[in-house]
Amino acid sequence: MSATSTAYLARPGRPAVVARTLAELAGPTRGIVELPVRLMWSSERAFDLADPDDLLWMYENVLRETTRVEDLRELIDAGTLRRVWPLLNLPRGVRLAWESRHRGLRTA
């Protein structure tokens, strides 16, 4: 597992988890994705990646809730992340953690 410094928290007591490289993010770019309960507690956990709102909501939940870098690799796509980064509503700690490791996201 790769987590940034504990100075960056996804929520109190939970460090933000960040991939070491964007290249390792090879998640789906189309179709329906169902998140595991550990990432989305709602009974409606399926997201249509063709729907811009669903895509943003899924990425926000994964980036905020994950405790495992494997979730990032399986669910997040690097190109899509770069494209939607400015639109994501993320906790400050998550945003800072990702932007400190992947400086290119700051200008995305």
C-alpha positions as a printed NumPy array, in Angstrom:
array([[  0.   ,   0.   ,   0.   ],
       [  1.242,   3.46 ,  -0.819],
       [ -0.017,   6.288,   1.318],
       [  1.297,   9.797,   1.47 ],
       [  2.432,  11.4  ,   4.665],
       [ -0.165,  11.252,   7.408],
       [ -0.285,  15.057,   7.178],
       [ -2.754,  14.501,   4.332],
       [ -5.952,  12.983,   5.621],
       [ -8.964,  11.82 ,   3.665],
       [-10.882,  12.226,   6.922],
       [ -9.844,  12.39 ,  10.583],
       [ -7.665,   9.39 ,  11.345],
       [ -7.525,   8.106,   7.755],
       [ -4.533,   8.928,   5.548],
       [ -5.219,   9.713,   1.913],
       [ -4.013,   6.917,  -0.362],
       [ -2.177,   7.946,  -3.534],
       [ -0.762,   5.862,  -6.38 ],
       [  3.017,   6.086,  -6.777],
       [  2.612,   6.811, -10.495],
       [ -0.324,   7.799, -12.658],
       [  0.777,   5.169, -15.185],
       [ -0.329,   2.381, -12.846],
       [ -3.938,   3.633, -12.901],
       [ -5.577,   1.354, -15.454],
       [ -9.214,   1.385, -14.421],
       [-12.138,   1.145, -16.821],
       [-13.013,   3.998, -19.16 ],
       [-16.467,   2.817, -20.205],
       [-19.319,   0.67 , -19.075],
       [-20.968,   0.177, -15.712],
       [-18.753,  -0.083, -12.635],
       [-20.044,  -1.372,  -9.309],
       [-18.052,  -0.264,  -6.306],
       [-17.5  ,  -2.622,  -3.386],
       [-19.343,  -1.845,  -0.167],
       [-16.088,  -0.733,   1.503],
       [-15.994,   2.22 ,  -0.947],
       [-19.711,   2.983,  -1.234],
       [-22.171,   2.068,   1.488],
       [-25.289,   2.938,  -0.477],
       [-27.302,   0.174,  -2.109],
       [-26.865,   2.097,  -5.374],
       [-23.195,   1.396,  -6.051],
       [-23.289,   1.086,  -9.858],
       [-21.935,   3.941, -11.975],
       [-22.293,   4.456, -15.719],
       [-18.988,   5.897, -16.878],
       [-20.695,   7.418, -19.939],
       [-22.677,   9.681, -17.596],
       [-20.446,  12.622, -16.552],
       [-22.145,  12.978, -13.159],
       [-21.805,   9.252, -12.41 ],
       [-18.154,   9.348, -13.407],
       [-17.362,  12.263, -11.092],
       [-19.333,  10.73 ,  -8.214],
       [-17.528,   7.405,  -8.603],
       [-14.054,   8.995,  -8.733],
       [-14.811,  11.182,  -5.714],
       [-15.923,   8.162,  -3.692],
       [-12.958,   6.009,  -4.651],
       [-10.374,   8.738,  -4.012],
       [-11.962,   9.7  ,  -0.697],
       [-12.802,   6.262,   0.708],
       [-10.061,   3.896,  -0.393],
       [ -7.518,   2.51 ,   2.036],
       [ -5.843,   0.354,  -0.637],
       [ -3.77 ,   1.402,  -3.63 ],
       [ -5.153,  -1.671,  -5.432],
       [ -8.565,   0.048,  -5.567],
       [ -6.959,   2.974,  -7.344],
       [ -5.253,   0.712,  -9.887],
       [ -8.459,  -1.196, -10.627],
       [-11.003,   1.635, -10.614],
       [ -9.256,   4.864, -11.658],
       [ -7.958,   5.576, -15.168],
       [ -4.986,   7.963, -15.412],
       [ -6.194,   9.844, -18.494],
       [ -9.689,  10.216, -17.122],
       [ -8.331,  11.374, -13.763],
       [ -6.282,  14.113, -15.441],
       [ -9.306,  15.229, -17.445],
       [-11.762,  15.409, -14.54 ],
       [ -9.36 ,  16.461, -11.773],
       [-10.453,  20.137, -11.697],
       [-14.105,  19.068, -11.481],
       [-13.765,  16.675,  -8.55 ],
       [-15.166,  17.679,  -5.173],
       [-12.56 ,  16.204,  -2.821],
       [-11.562,  16.755,   0.778],
       [ -8.635,  19.158,   1.006],
       [ -6.315,  16.434,   2.326],
       [ -7.027,  14.14 ,  -0.616],
       [ -6.474,  16.903,  -3.151],
       [ -3.231,  18.033,  -1.489],
       [ -1.928,  14.47 ,  -1.208],
       [ -2.481,  13.768,  -4.903],
       [ -1.169,  17.133,  -6.082],
       [  1.958,  16.875,  -3.936],
       [  2.833,  13.491,  -5.444],
       [  1.589,  14.252,  -8.984],
       [  2.347,  17.911,  -9.586],
       [  0.856,  17.8  , -13.088],
       [ -2.607,  17.516, -11.56 ],
       [ -2.286,  21.058, -10.186],
       [ -2.426,  22.45 , -13.69 ],
       [ -4.972,  19.978, -15.028]])
